Coordinates of C-alpha atoms in Angstrom, one line a residue:
M1232 CA 4.9 -57.0 -41.6
A1233 CA 1.9 -56.3 -43.8
K1234 CA 1.3 -54.7 -47.1
F1235 CA -1.1 -53.0 -48.9
H1236 CA -2.6 -53.1 -52.8
S1237 CA -4.7 -51.1 -54.5
Y1238 CA -7.7 -50.0 -53.6
Y1239 CA -11.2 -50.4 -55.3
V1240 CA -14.9 -49.7 -54.8
L1241 CA -17.2 -53.0 -53.9
C1242 CA -20.7 -50.9 -54.2
P1243 CA -21.9 -47.8 -53.7
L1244 CA -24.2 -46.7 -50.9
I1245 CA -27.8 -46.1 -50.4
D1246 CA -27.4 -43.9 -47.8
Q1247 CA -24.3 -44.1 -45.1
K1248 CA -26.5 -43.5 -41.6
S1249 CA -29.0 -46.4 -43.1
F1250 CA -25.5 -48.9 -43.7
L1251 CA -25.9 -51.8 -40.8
G1252 CA -22.9 -53.4 -42.2
V1253 CA -20.5 -56.6 -43.5
T1254 CA -20.5 -59.7 -42.2
E1255 CA -19.1 -63.0 -43.5
N1256 CA -21.1 -65.5 -45.2
R1257 CA -20.7 -69.5 -45.5
E1258 CA -18.6 -69.4 -48.3
N1259 CA -15.1 -67.5 -47.7
E1260 CA -15.4 -65.4 -50.5
N1261 CA -18.6 -64.1 -50.1
I1262 CA -19.6 -61.5 -48.0
I1263 CA -23.5 -60.3 -47.3
V1264 CA -23.9 -56.2 -47.0
T1265 CA -26.7 -54.7 -45.5
L1266 CA -26.9 -51.8 -47.5
G1267 CA -29.8 -50.5 -46.0
R1268 CA -32.9 -50.0 -44.0
N1269 CA -34.5 -52.5 -46.7
V1270 CA -31.7 -53.8 -48.9
V1271 CA -29.2 -56.7 -48.2
N1272 CA -27.3 -57.9 -51.0
K1273 CA -24.5 -60.7 -51.4
Y1274 CA -21.4 -60.3 -53.0
R1275 CA -18.2 -62.1 -54.1
L1276 CA -14.5 -60.7 -53.4
S1277 CA -12.8 -61.9 -56.3
D1278 CA -14.6 -59.5 -59.3
Q1279 CA -16.9 -57.4 -57.1
K1280 CA -20.0 -59.1 -58.4
Q1281 CA -23.6 -59.1 -56.7
I1282 CA -24.5 -62.7 -57.1
A1283 CA -27.5 -62.5 -54.5
G1284 CA -29.6 -59.9 -53.1
W1285 CA -33.3 -59.4 -51.5
T1286 CA -35.8 -56.6 -50.5
S1287 CA -38.2 -56.0 -47.5
K1288 CA -40.7 -54.1 -47.0
D1289 CA -40.5 -54.2 -42.9
H1290 CA -37.3 -52.4 -41.7
I1291 CA -33.9 -54.2 -41.2
T1292 CA -32.4 -53.1 -37.8
S1293 CA -29.4 -54.8 -37.9
A1294 CA -27.0 -56.7 -40.1
I1295 CA -27.5 -59.5 -41.5
I1296 CA -25.8 -62.6 -41.0
Y1297 CA -25.2 -66.3 -41.7
D1298 CA -26.5 -68.9 -39.0
K1299 CA -24.0 -72.2 -40.0
E1300 CA -26.2 -74.4 -37.3
K1301 CA -29.4 -74.0 -39.0
Q1302 CA -27.5 -73.4 -42.6
C1303 CA -29.8 -70.2 -43.8
Y1304 CA -29.8 -66.4 -43.5
A1305 CA -31.1 -64.4 -40.3
G1306 CA -31.9 -60.6 -39.5
I1307 CA -33.9 -58.4 -36.9
F1308 CA -37.0 -56.7 -38.5
N1309 CA -38.5 -54.2 -36.4
K1310 CA -36.1 -54.4 -33.4
N1311 CA -38.2 -57.0 -32.5
T1312 CA -38.6 -59.9 -35.0
I1313 CA -36.6 -62.3 -36.4
K1314 CA -36.7 -63.6 -40.2
M1315 CA -34.7 -66.1 -41.1
W1316 CA -34.7 -67.6 -44.4
T1317 CA -32.4 -69.8 -47.5
S1318 CA -30.5 -68.7 -50.4
E1319 CA -33.4 -69.8 -52.6
E1320 CA -35.8 -67.2 -50.9
D1321 CA -37.0 -64.0 -53.2
N1322 CA -39.7 -62.4 -50.8
L1323 CA -38.9 -61.9 -47.4
D1324 CA -42.0 -60.2 -46.4
K1325 CA -43.6 -63.8 -46.8
L1326 CA -40.9 -65.4 -43.9
K1327 CA -42.0 -66.5 -41.1
K1328 CA -42.1 -63.7 -38.1
Y1329 CA -40.4 -64.8 -34.8
K1330 CA -41.9 -61.8 -32.4
F1331 CA -39.7 -61.0 -29.1
S1332 CA -41.3 -59.3 -26.2
A1333 CA -37.7 -57.2 -25.8
N1334 CA -35.8 -55.0 -28.5
I1335 CA -33.3 -57.1 -30.0
S1336 CA -29.5 -55.2 -30.5
K1337 CA -27.6 -57.4 -33.0
L1338 CA -27.4 -61.1 -33.8
I1339 CA -23.8 -63.0 -33.6
P1340 CA -22.7 -65.8 -35.5
F1341 CA -20.1 -67.9 -33.3
V1342 CA -18.7 -71.4 -33.6
N1343 CA -17.4 -73.1 -31.1
G1344 CA -16.2 -76.8 -31.9
S1345 CA -19.6 -78.4 -33.0
N1346 CA -21.3 -75.4 -31.8
K1347 CA -22.5 -73.4 -34.5
T1348 CA -25.5 -71.4 -33.1
S1349 CA -25.7 -67.8 -33.2
I1350 CA -26.2 -65.7 -30.6
I1351 CA -29.0 -62.9 -30.1
I1352 CA -27.4 -60.3 -28.2
F1353 CA -30.4 -58.1 -26.6
E1354 CA -30.6 -53.6 -26.1
N1355 CA -30.7 -54.4 -22.6
G1356 CA -27.4 -56.3 -22.6
N1357 CA -28.7 -60.2 -21.7
C1358 CA -28.3 -62.4 -24.8
A1359 CA -29.7 -66.0 -25.6
S1360 CA -28.5 -69.0 -28.2
L1361 CA -30.7 -68.1 -31.5
T1362 CA -32.0 -71.8 -31.5
Y1363 CA -32.9 -71.6 -27.9
G1364 CA -34.7 -68.0 -28.3
I1365 CA -36.8 -68.5 -30.8
D1366 CA -38.1 -71.9 -29.2
N1367 CA -39.2 -70.0 -26.0
R1368 CA -39.3 -66.2 -27.4
K1369 CA -43.0 -66.3 -25.5
T1370 CA -41.9 -66.9 -22.0
F1371 CA -38.0 -66.3 -22.0
E1372 CA -37.4 -63.7 -18.8
V1373 CA -35.0 -61.3 -20.7
K1374 CA -33.2 -59.4 -17.6
S1375 CA -31.2 -56.4 -17.7
F1376 CA -28.1 -55.2 -16.3
I1377 CA -27.4 -52.1 -18.2
K1378 CA -28.5 -49.1 -16.5
D1379 CA -31.6 -47.0 -18.9
T1380 CA -28.9 -44.2 -19.2
D1381 CA -26.3 -46.6 -20.7
T1382 CA -25.7 -47.6 -23.9
L1383 CA -24.0 -51.0 -25.3
V1384 CA -21.5 -49.9 -27.2
D1385 CA -20.0 -53.4 -29.0
V1386 CA -20.6 -56.7 -27.6
I1387 CA -18.6 -59.9 -29.0
A1388 CA -18.2 -63.8 -27.8
Y1389 CA -15.5 -66.0 -27.8
S1390 CA -14.7 -69.1 -25.9
V1391 CA -11.8 -70.9 -23.5
K1392 CA -11.4 -74.2 -23.0
N1393 CA -14.8 -75.2 -24.3
K1394 CA -16.6 -72.2 -22.4
D1395 CA -18.0 -69.8 -24.0
Y1396 CA -18.7 -66.0 -23.1
I1397 CA -19.7 -62.6 -23.9
C1398 CA -17.8 -59.1 -23.4
H1399 CA -19.7 -55.8 -23.1
V1400 CA -18.4 -52.5 -23.8
V1401 CA -20.9 -50.2 -22.2
K1402 CA -20.8 -46.4 -22.6
N1403 CA -22.7 -43.7 -19.8
Q1404 CA -23.8 -40.5 -20.3
K1405 CA -19.9 -38.8 -18.7
G1406 CA -18.4 -40.7 -21.7
R1407 CA -17.1 -43.4 -19.2
Y1408 CA -16.5 -47.0 -20.4
E1409 CA -16.9 -49.8 -19.1
I1410 CA -15.9 -53.8 -19.4
I1411 CA -18.7 -56.2 -18.7
N1412 CA -17.6 -59.7 -19.5
C1413 CA -19.9 -62.8 -18.3
P1414 CA -20.0 -66.9 -18.9
L1415 CA -22.5 -68.4 -20.7
R1416 CA -24.8 -71.3 -20.0
D1417 CA -24.6 -74.3 -21.8
E1418 CA -27.6 -74.9 -24.9
L1419 CA -29.2 -71.8 -23.3
G1420 CA -26.8 -69.6 -24.4
D1421 CA -27.9 -66.6 -21.8
L1422 CA -25.5 -65.1 -19.6
E1423 CA -24.6 -66.6 -15.9
M1424 CA -25.3 -63.4 -13.7
A1425 CA -23.2 -65.0 -10.2
K1426 CA -20.0 -65.0 -12.6
L1427 CA -20.6 -61.2 -14.4
N1428 CA -17.7 -58.9 -14.3
R1429 CA -17.6 -55.4 -14.4
V1430 CA -14.3 -53.7 -15.1
K1431 CA -13.9 -49.3 -15.8
V1432 CA -11.8 -47.9 -18.1
T1433 CA -10.0 -45.7 -16.1
R1434 CA -8.6 -42.3 -18.0
T1435 CA -7.9 -38.6 -16.6
E1436 CA -10.2 -36.2 -17.0
Q1437 CA -7.4 -35.1 -19.8
Q1438 CA -8.0 -38.2 -21.6
F1439 CA -10.9 -39.5 -23.6
V1440 CA -11.2 -42.8 -25.8
V1441 CA -11.0 -41.9 -29.3
G1442 CA -11.5 -45.4 -30.9
Y1443 CA -12.2 -49.7 -29.4
L1444 CA -12.2 -52.4 -30.4
L1445 CA -13.4 -55.9 -29.3
S1446 CA -10.8 -58.6 -30.7
S1447 CA -11.9 -62.6 -30.9
H1448 CA -11.3 -65.5 -33.2
N1449 CA -12.2 -68.9 -34.1
Y1450 CA -10.3 -70.6 -31.5
Q1451 CA -10.9 -74.2 -33.4
V1452 CA -7.7 -72.8 -35.2
Y1453 CA -5.6 -71.8 -32.5
F1454 CA -6.9 -74.3 -30.1
L1455 CA -3.3 -75.3 -28.8
C1456 CA -1.9 -72.1 -28.7
K1457 CA -1.7 -69.6 -25.8
C1458 CA -0.7 -66.3 -27.9
V1459 CA -4.3 -66.9 -29.3
F1460 CA -6.0 -65.6 -25.9
I1461 CA -4.5 -63.0 -26.1
R1462 CA -6.7 -61.9 -29.3
S1463 CA -9.5 -61.8 -27.3
A1464 CA -8.8 -58.2 -26.0
V1465 CA -10.8 -55.2 -25.4
W1466 CA -8.1 -52.4 -27.5
P1467 CA -9.1 -48.7 -26.1
L1468 CA -7.0 -46.0 -28.0
R1469 CA -6.7 -42.3 -26.0
N1470 CA -5.9 -39.4 -27.4
D1471 CA -2.5 -39.8 -26.9
S1472 CA -2.2 -42.1 -29.6
K1473 CA -1.4 -44.5 -27.3
M1474 CA -3.1 -47.5 -27.2
T1475 CA -3.3 -49.9 -24.4
A1476 CA -5.0 -53.6 -24.1
Y1477 CA -7.2 -55.3 -21.8
N1478 CA -6.7 -59.3 -21.7
L1479 CA -10.2 -61.2 -20.6
L1480 CA -8.1 -64.0 -19.7
S1481 CA -5.5 -62.6 -17.3
K1482 CA -7.7 -59.4 -16.0
S1483 CA -4.4 -57.1 -16.6
W1484 CA -4.3 -54.0 -18.5
N1485 CA -0.9 -53.6 -20.4
T1486 CA 0.3 -50.5 -23.0
V1487 CA 1.0 -52.4 -26.6
G1488 CA 2.5 -48.8 -27.9
T1489 CA 2.2 -45.6 -29.6
V1490 CA -0.3 -44.8 -33.0
P1491 CA 1.6 -43.4 -35.9
W1492 CA 0.5 -41.0 -38.8
I1493 CA -3.3 -40.7 -37.4
N1494 CA -4.8 -37.5 -35.7
T1495 CA -6.4 -39.1 -32.6
Q1496 CA -8.3 -36.1 -31.7
S1497 CA -11.2 -37.5 -34.1
G1498 CA -12.2 -40.5 -34.2
V1499 CA -10.3 -43.5 -35.4
S1500 CA -12.2 -47.0 -36.5
L1501 CA -10.4 -50.6 -35.7
A1502 CA -10.3 -54.4 -36.9
W1503 CA -8.6 -57.1 -36.4
M1504 CA -6.0 -57.5 -39.1
G1505 CA -4.6 -60.5 -38.5
E1506 CA -0.9 -62.2 -37.0
S1507 CA -0.7 -59.6 -34.8
H1508 CA -1.9 -56.8 -37.0
L1509 CA -5.0 -54.1 -36.4
I1510 CA -6.0 -52.0 -38.8
L1511 CA -7.3 -48.3 -38.5
F1512 CA -8.9 -45.5 -40.3
G1513 CA -8.9 -42.6 -39.2
S1514 CA -8.2 -38.3 -39.8
N1515 CA -4.4 -37.7 -40.8
L1516 CA -2.3 -35.7 -39.2
D1517 CA -3.1 -32.3 -41.5
Q1518 CA -6.6 -33.1 -41.2
D1519 CA -6.9 -32.9 -44.9
G1520 CA -8.2 -36.4 -45.9
A1521 CA -8.0 -39.9 -44.4
I1522 CA -5.1 -42.4 -43.7
I1523 CA -5.6 -46.5 -43.0
V1524 CA -2.9 -47.7 -40.6
A1525 CA -1.2 -51.4 -40.3
Y1526 CA -0.2 -51.5 -36.7
N1527 CA 1.5 -54.2 -35.2
T1528 CA 0.1 -54.9 -31.8
V1529 CA 3.5 -57.4 -30.9
L1530 CA 6.1 -54.3 -31.9
G1531 CA 4.0 -51.3 -31.2
V1532 CA 4.8 -49.9 -34.0
G1533 CA 2.8 -49.2 -37.4
S1534 CA 4.0 -51.7 -40.3
C1535 CA 2.0 -49.3 -43.4
R1536 CA -0.3 -47.0 -44.2
Y1537 CA -2.5 -46.1 -47.3
P1538 CA -3.7 -42.5 -47.9
M1539 CA -7.0 -42.1 -48.3
K1540 CA -9.2 -38.4 -49.7
M1541 CA -12.0 -38.6 -47.5
Y1542 CA -12.0 -39.0 -44.1
T1543 CA -15.8 -40.5 -42.5
E1544 CA -16.6 -40.5 -38.9
G1545 CA -17.4 -43.5 -37.6
A1546 CA -17.1 -45.4 -40.4
K1547 CA -17.6 -49.0 -40.1
L1548 CA -14.2 -51.1 -40.3
Y1549 CA -13.8 -54.9 -41.4
C1550 CA -11.3 -57.5 -42.4
F1551 CA -12.3 -60.4 -44.7
N1552 CA -9.8 -63.0 -46.4
G1553 CA -7.5 -60.9 -47.1
R1554 CA -9.5 -57.7 -47.8
I1555 CA -9.9 -54.3 -46.0
I1556 CA -13.8 -53.4 -46.0
L1557 CA -14.1 -50.1 -45.4
E1558 CA -17.4 -47.8 -44.9
A1559 CA -16.6 -44.4 -47.1
S1560 CA -18.6 -41.2 -47.9
N1561 CA -20.7 -42.6 -50.8
H1562 CA -19.6 -46.0 -51.6
I1563 CA -18.3 -49.5 -49.5
G1564 CA -14.4 -49.5 -50.7
M1565 CA -12.1 -52.9 -51.1
L1566 CA -8.3 -52.7 -50.3
P1567 CA -6.7 -56.4 -50.1
Y1568 CA -3.4 -56.5 -48.3
I1569 CA -0.7 -59.3 -47.2
L1570 CA 0.6 -60.1 -44.1
E1571 CA 4.0 -61.6 -44.3
T1572 CA 5.9 -62.7 -40.9
D1573 CA 9.2 -63.0 -42.0
R1574 CA 10.2 -59.2 -43.5
N1575 CA 12.3 -56.7 -42.7
L1576 CA 11.8 -54.8 -39.7
S1577 CA 14.3 -51.7 -41.5
S1578 CA 10.7 -51.4 -43.0
L1579 CA 9.9 -50.0 -39.6
L1580 CA 12.2 -47.2 -39.4
G1581 CA 10.2 -43.8 -38.7
S1582 CA 6.8 -45.8 -38.4
H1583 CA 6.2 -43.9 -34.7
D1584 CA 7.8 -40.9 -33.3
I1585 CA 10.6 -40.5 -30.3
T1586 CA 8.7 -40.6 -26.6
L1587 CA 10.5 -38.9 -23.7
D1588 CA 10.6 -42.0 -20.8
N1589 CA 11.3 -40.4 -17.4
S1590 CA 11.1 -43.4 -15.8
T1591 CA 14.2 -44.5 -13.3
E1592 CA 15.8 -47.4 -14.4
I1593 CA 17.3 -49.0 -11.4
A1594 CA 21.1 -50.7 -13.1
D1595 CA 21.6 -54.2 -11.8
W1596 CA 25.4 -54.2 -10.8
D1597 CA 25.7 -57.8 -10.6
S1598 CA 25.1 -58.7 -14.2
P1599 CA 27.6 -61.3 -15.8
V1600 CA 30.3 -58.9 -17.8
E1601 CA 31.5 -61.7 -20.1
L1602 CA 29.4 -61.8 -23.3
L1603 CA 27.1 -64.2 -24.2
F1604 CA 27.6 -65.1 -27.8
K1605 CA 30.9 -66.1 -29.5
V1606 CA 32.7 -63.5 -30.9
N1607 CA 36.4 -63.1 -32.2
D1608 CA 39.5 -60.9 -30.2
D1609 CA 39.5 -58.2 -32.9
L1610 CA 35.2 -57.7 -32.9
R1611 CA 35.4 -58.1 -28.4
D1612 CA 38.3 -54.8 -28.2
L1613 CA 35.8 -53.1 -30.1
L1614 CA 32.5 -54.2 -28.4
K1615 CA 34.4 -53.4 -24.9
V1616 CA 34.6 -49.7 -26.3
G1617 CA 31.3 -49.1 -26.9
I1618 CA 31.0 -49.1 -30.7
S1619 CA 27.7 -50.1 -32.0
E1620 CA 27.6 -53.5 -33.9
R1621 CA 26.6 -51.5 -37.4
S1622 CA 30.0 -49.4 -37.4
I1623 CA 32.0 -52.3 -36.1
C1624 CA 30.9 -53.9 -39.1
A1625 CA 31.6 -51.4 -41.4
Q1626 CA 34.8 -51.4 -40.1
T1627 CA 36.3 -55.0 -40.0
I1628 CA 34.7 -56.1 -43.5
P1629 CA 35.9 -53.9 -46.2
Q1630 CA 39.6 -55.0 -44.5
L1631 CA 38.4 -58.4 -44.2
L1632 CA 38.0 -58.0 -48.2
E1633 CA 41.4 -56.6 -49.2
N1634 CA 43.1 -59.8 -47.5
N1635 CA 40.9 -62.1 -49.9
D1636 CA 40.4 -65.0 -47.5
F1637 CA 36.6 -65.4 -48.1
R1638 CA 36.1 -68.5 -45.5
I1639 CA 37.3 -65.4 -43.2
V1640 CA 34.5 -62.9 -44.7
F1641 CA 32.3 -66.0 -44.3
R1642 CA 32.9 -66.3 -40.4
T1643 CA 33.0 -63.0 -39.4
I1644 CA 29.7 -62.0 -41.1
K1645 CA 27.6 -64.3 -39.9
E1646 CA 28.3 -63.0 -36.4
F1647 CA 26.5 -60.0 -37.0
T1648 CA 22.9 -59.4 -37.6
D1649 CA 22.8 -55.7 -38.1
I1650 CA 24.7 -55.3 -41.4
P1651 CA 24.7 -52.3 -43.5
E1652 CA 23.5 -51.9 -46.6
S1653 CA 26.9 -50.0 -48.1
I1654 CA 29.1 -53.3 -46.3
L1655 CA 26.0 -56.0 -47.8
I1656 CA 26.6 -54.6 -51.3
L1657 CA 30.1 -54.7 -51.2
V1658 CA 30.2 -58.4 -49.9
L1659 CA 28.1 -59.3 -52.5
K1660 CA 30.3 -58.2 -55.6
Y1661 CA 33.1 -59.9 -53.5
S1662 CA 31.1 -63.4 -53.8
I1663 CA 30.1 -62.6 -57.5
N1664 CA 33.9 -61.8 -58.4
I1665 CA 35.2 -64.8 -56.6
I1666 CA 32.7 -67.4 -58.3
N1667 CA 33.3 -65.5 -61.5
P1668 CA 36.3 -64.4 -62.1
D1669 CA 36.8 -65.1 -65.7
N1670 CA 33.6 -63.6 -66.7
I1671 CA 31.6 -66.4 -68.2
D1672 CA 29.3 -65.5 -70.8
V1673 CA 25.6 -65.8 -68.8
M1674 CA 24.3 -67.0 -72.6
N1675 CA 26.5 -70.3 -72.6
E1676 CA 23.5 -72.5 -70.8
E1677 CA 26.1 -75.3 -70.3
L1678 CA 28.9 -73.6 -68.5
F1679 CA 26.6 -71.6 -66.6
T1680 CA 25.7 -74.7 -65.7
N1681 CA 28.1 -75.9 -64.8
L1682 CA 29.9 -73.2 -62.7
C1683 CA 26.8 -73.0 -60.3
Q1684 CA 26.8 -77.2 -59.9
C1685 CA 30.5 -76.7 -59.3
K1686 CA 32.0 -79.6 -61.9
K1687 CA 35.3 -78.8 -61.5
D1688 CA 38.8 -81.0 -61.9
S1689 CA 39.6 -81.6 -58.9
K1690 CA 38.0 -82.1 -55.5
K1691 CA 39.5 -79.7 -54.1
E1692 CA 38.3 -77.3 -56.0
V1693 CA 35.0 -78.5 -56.1
I1694 CA 35.0 -78.1 -52.2
M1695 CA 36.1 -74.4 -52.7
S1696 CA 33.6 -73.7 -55.4
K1697 CA 31.1 -75.1 -53.2
A1698 CA 31.7 -72.8 -50.3
R1699 CA 32.5 -69.5 -52.3
F1700 CA 28.8 -70.4 -53.2
E1701 CA 28.0 -70.5 -49.7
L1702 CA 29.0 -67.1 -49.0
L1703 CA 26.8 -66.1 -51.4
N1704 CA 23.7 -68.2 -50.8
Y1705 CA 24.3 -66.6 -47.2
V1706 CA 24.2 -63.1 -48.3
L1707 CA 21.0 -63.3 -50.8
Q1708 CA 19.1 -64.2 -47.1
I1709 CA 20.5 -61.3 -45.1
S1710 CA 17.8 -58.8 -44.3
F1711 CA 18.3 -55.0 -45.7
S1712 CA 16.1 -51.8 -46.6
D1713 CA 15.0 -51.6 -49.9
A1714 CA 15.5 -47.6 -50.1
L1715 CA 19.4 -47.9 -48.5
I1716 CA 20.1 -50.4 -50.8
I1717 CA 19.6 -49.3 -54.2
P1718 CA 22.0 -46.4 -54.2
Y1719 CA 24.9 -48.9 -53.6
I1720 CA 23.2 -51.1 -56.0
K1721 CA 23.6 -48.6 -58.5
N1722 CA 26.8 -47.3 -58.1
S1723 CA 29.0 -50.5 -56.8
L1724 CA 27.7 -53.3 -59.1
T1725 CA 28.7 -53.3 -62.8
L1726 CA 25.9 -54.4 -65.8
D1727 CA 27.5 -57.9 -66.2
E1728 CA 27.4 -58.6 -62.6
V1729 CA 23.8 -57.3 -62.1
L1730 CA 23.1 -59.7 -65.4
F1731 CA 25.1 -62.6 -63.5
L1732 CA 23.1 -62.1 -60.4
M1733 CA 20.0 -62.4 -62.2
T1734 CA 20.9 -65.2 -64.1
Y1735 CA 22.0 -67.0 -60.7
I1736 CA 18.4 -66.2 -58.8
G1737 CA 16.7 -67.8 -61.9
Y1738 CA 18.5 -71.2 -61.9
L1739 CA 18.3 -71.1 -57.8
L1740 CA 14.1 -71.1 -58.4
M1741 CA 14.4 -73.5 -61.2
E1742 CA 17.1 -75.3 -61.8
S1743 CA 18.5 -75.9 -58.0
D1744 CA 17.6 -78.9 -55.9
K1745 CA 17.8 -77.0 -53.1
I1746 CA 15.3 -75.9 -50.5
F1747 CA 14.9 -72.0 -49.8
H1748 CA 13.7 -71.1 -47.4
Y1749 CA 14.3 -67.6 -47.8
E1750 CA 12.8 -67.8 -51.4
S1751 CA 10.9 -64.4 -50.8
K1752 CA 14.4 -62.7 -50.3
L1753 CA 14.9 -63.7 -53.6
Y1754 CA 12.1 -62.4 -55.5
D1755 CA 12.7 -59.3 -53.7
W1756 CA 17.0 -59.0 -55.3
C1757 CA 15.3 -60.0 -58.6
A1758 CA 13.0 -56.9 -58.2
L1759 CA 15.7 -54.7 -57.0
L1760 CA 18.3 -55.4 -59.3
I1761 CA 15.2 -54.4 -62.1
D1762 CA 14.6 -51.7 -60.4
S1763 CA 18.3 -50.0 -59.9
F1764 CA 18.9 -50.9 -63.9
Y1765 CA 16.0 -50.0 -65.3
Q1766 CA 17.9 -47.4 -68.0
Q1767 CA 20.1 -49.6 -68.8
Y1768 CA 17.9 -52.5 -69.6
V1769 CA 15.9 -49.8 -71.9
M1770 CA 18.7 -47.9 -73.8
T1771 CA 20.9 -50.9 -73.9
N1772 CA 20.7 -52.8 -77.4
D1773 CA 22.9 -55.4 -75.8
V1774 CA 22.2 -59.8 -76.1
K1775 CA 23.0 -60.6 -73.2
V1776 CA 20.7 -58.1 -71.7
A1777 CA 17.8 -59.0 -73.8
Y1778 CA 18.7 -62.7 -72.8
V1779 CA 18.9 -62.6 -69.2
L1780 CA 15.3 -60.4 -69.0
E1781 CA 13.8 -63.0 -71.3
K1782 CA 15.2 -65.5 -69.0
T1783 CA 13.8 -63.9 -65.9
R1784 CA 10.7 -63.5 -67.6
A1785 CA 10.0 -67.4 -68.1
V1786 CA 10.7 -68.4 -64.8
V1787 CA 8.2 -65.7 -63.8
T1788 CA 5.5 -67.1 -66.1
N1789 CA 7.0 -70.4 -65.1
L1790 CA 6.0 -69.8 -61.1
T1791 CA 2.9 -67.8 -62.0
E1792 CA 1.5 -71.1 -64.2
K1793 CA 2.2 -73.1 -61.3
L1794 CA 0.4 -71.3 -59.0
Y1795 CA -2.4 -71.2 -61.5
S1796 CA -2.5 -74.9 -61.2
I1797 CA -2.2 -74.9 -57.6
N1798 CA -5.5 -73.1 -57.5
S1799 CA -7.0 -75.0 -60.0
I1800 CA -7.1 -78.4 -58.2
M1801 CA -8.0 -76.4 -54.5
P1802 CA -11.2 -77.2 -54.5
S1803 CA -10.5 -80.8 -55.2
L1804 CA -8.2 -80.8 -52.6
N1805 CA -10.7 -79.3 -50.3
K1806 CA -13.5 -81.6 -50.5
L1807 CA -11.0 -84.5 -49.9
V1808 CA -9.5 -82.7 -46.8
N1809 CA -13.3 -82.1 -46.0
G1810 CA -14.5 -85.9 -46.6
K1811 CA -16.3 -85.2 -50.1
P1812 CA -16.5 -87.0 -52.8
V1813 CA -15.0 -85.6 -55.9
S1814 CA -17.0 -85.5 -58.7
E1815 CA -16.0 -86.7 -61.8
P1816 CA -16.5 -85.5 -65.4
K1817 CA -18.7 -86.8 -67.2
D1818 CA -17.8 -88.6 -70.6
K1819 CA -19.2 -86.8 -73.6
T1820 CA -19.0 -88.9 -76.2
S1821 CA -18.7 -87.6 -80.0
Y1822 CA -21.4 -88.4 -82.3
S1823 CA -22.5 -87.8 -86.1
I1824 CA -25.9 -87.7 -88.0
E1825 CA -25.4 -89.8 -91.5
I1826 CA -28.7 -89.5 -93.0
L1827 CA -31.0 -86.2 -92.5
K1828 CA -34.6 -86.6 -93.9
I1829 CA -36.1 -83.5 -93.7

């Protein structure tokens, strides 16, 4: 699932009409912002500082890129001229000019294995590699395959099995869209016209395209994974808020899902977010502001949203290094985000509206009637009646808790995948009470550690104690909804039970030798316990409360310091991975002046 942080301004806009776009720099932390026809700046994302900048008397007509093959910046000037320069250059007007006979639309930075050359895209749809195009600009024949009345909307380059491809989206005068896909010739980078493929985006007269995205990624990272090729797709968004996708490899269409929270009567900007997520920017449903939506293309639902005050038609949208870059009305904004692959499905509740499906479903009467999973006889009888899993869990677990056999409780609750929050808190309270029946003082570290390490007099008691802790550990990794579980925490758990649980979570994070794959769940529980009993923490003068909160603060501080330590050695690790020498600090010998003669 996706999670947004706070929105802030990267830099002001000179003029919205003259803004040309944002591209990646050589370093992931830096981006190139082509602010206007004459201004290019380089910014660092971590602190929003401008670290370089250039101005030009010649008009810049496309976003400046960084070419990894030549290790320099490249840009289009006056639509038909290319200039290249390094970071040390301070005057773009004195650079060498490479003039072409045809107008150039844009430059695309492209990396395919050892091939890191950029691609020149001409306004008539043809293309060539940057190196070949510059060397043969006087003799290169730019053949057009797009009609003069058509408009080149967008273009991407991608690679499949070491073969490079170009994909165009073209729009005609009637508002009809067409996808043009063609392989590139090796080294030359121009189109193999004989293998050119055209696909029309069909729609009814009542439908119109309000947003689109051509998505491609660095296939070096995902080279062995088949699912990576799905990311090379064109995503047209229709006015009925349903998104469809055309797969460039299988050449097939499929419906992704319904897009929530956005009014599709206005234009919608799209960008690839990563981890099967798209980012969308458009007008909100009330049309009194804008909204940013993270959309899960696998589940076909919205993950999260961020409201904005102003909507900008046709705003440029990008995602770089965990940050959304948005062209606003008078500035370039940034919205950091986190993509988590293992999050609660409950956060998707209410993410999209109910849609009526009038299609006929054909039943398969030969399907097996026996359950394909193991379940005890009591649950089997309830399942045959047709009761939902959530209702069955709510009926059976409280009865088992009354019987006070934690082994049966543990064995039964493991058979459920959808557990109500009320039952989850009941089992959590039960687990704490059977582990800590004497309500030991959590301020006694030795006594608490012995309890967690199951130090008992007999071997049988040790086995029983470990089994009880297994139940508690399993409960802590069950998924839940934050909004639904907080009322049950407040009403069912006592302050002593909460303090015990917070102390135990701190023990698991810091002192336990076990490896927990659900460590993020422990952080979620700790945050929930602090939020739920916030007033009691503030208003009470109990020494135990202050002790537990101080221990929790120490755990957070320790974990944060570890992150800082890892961050400090990351540059050296990156150099080692890339085979670069690690510079050793020079010894600075101290000295003193014994006699000073004036």
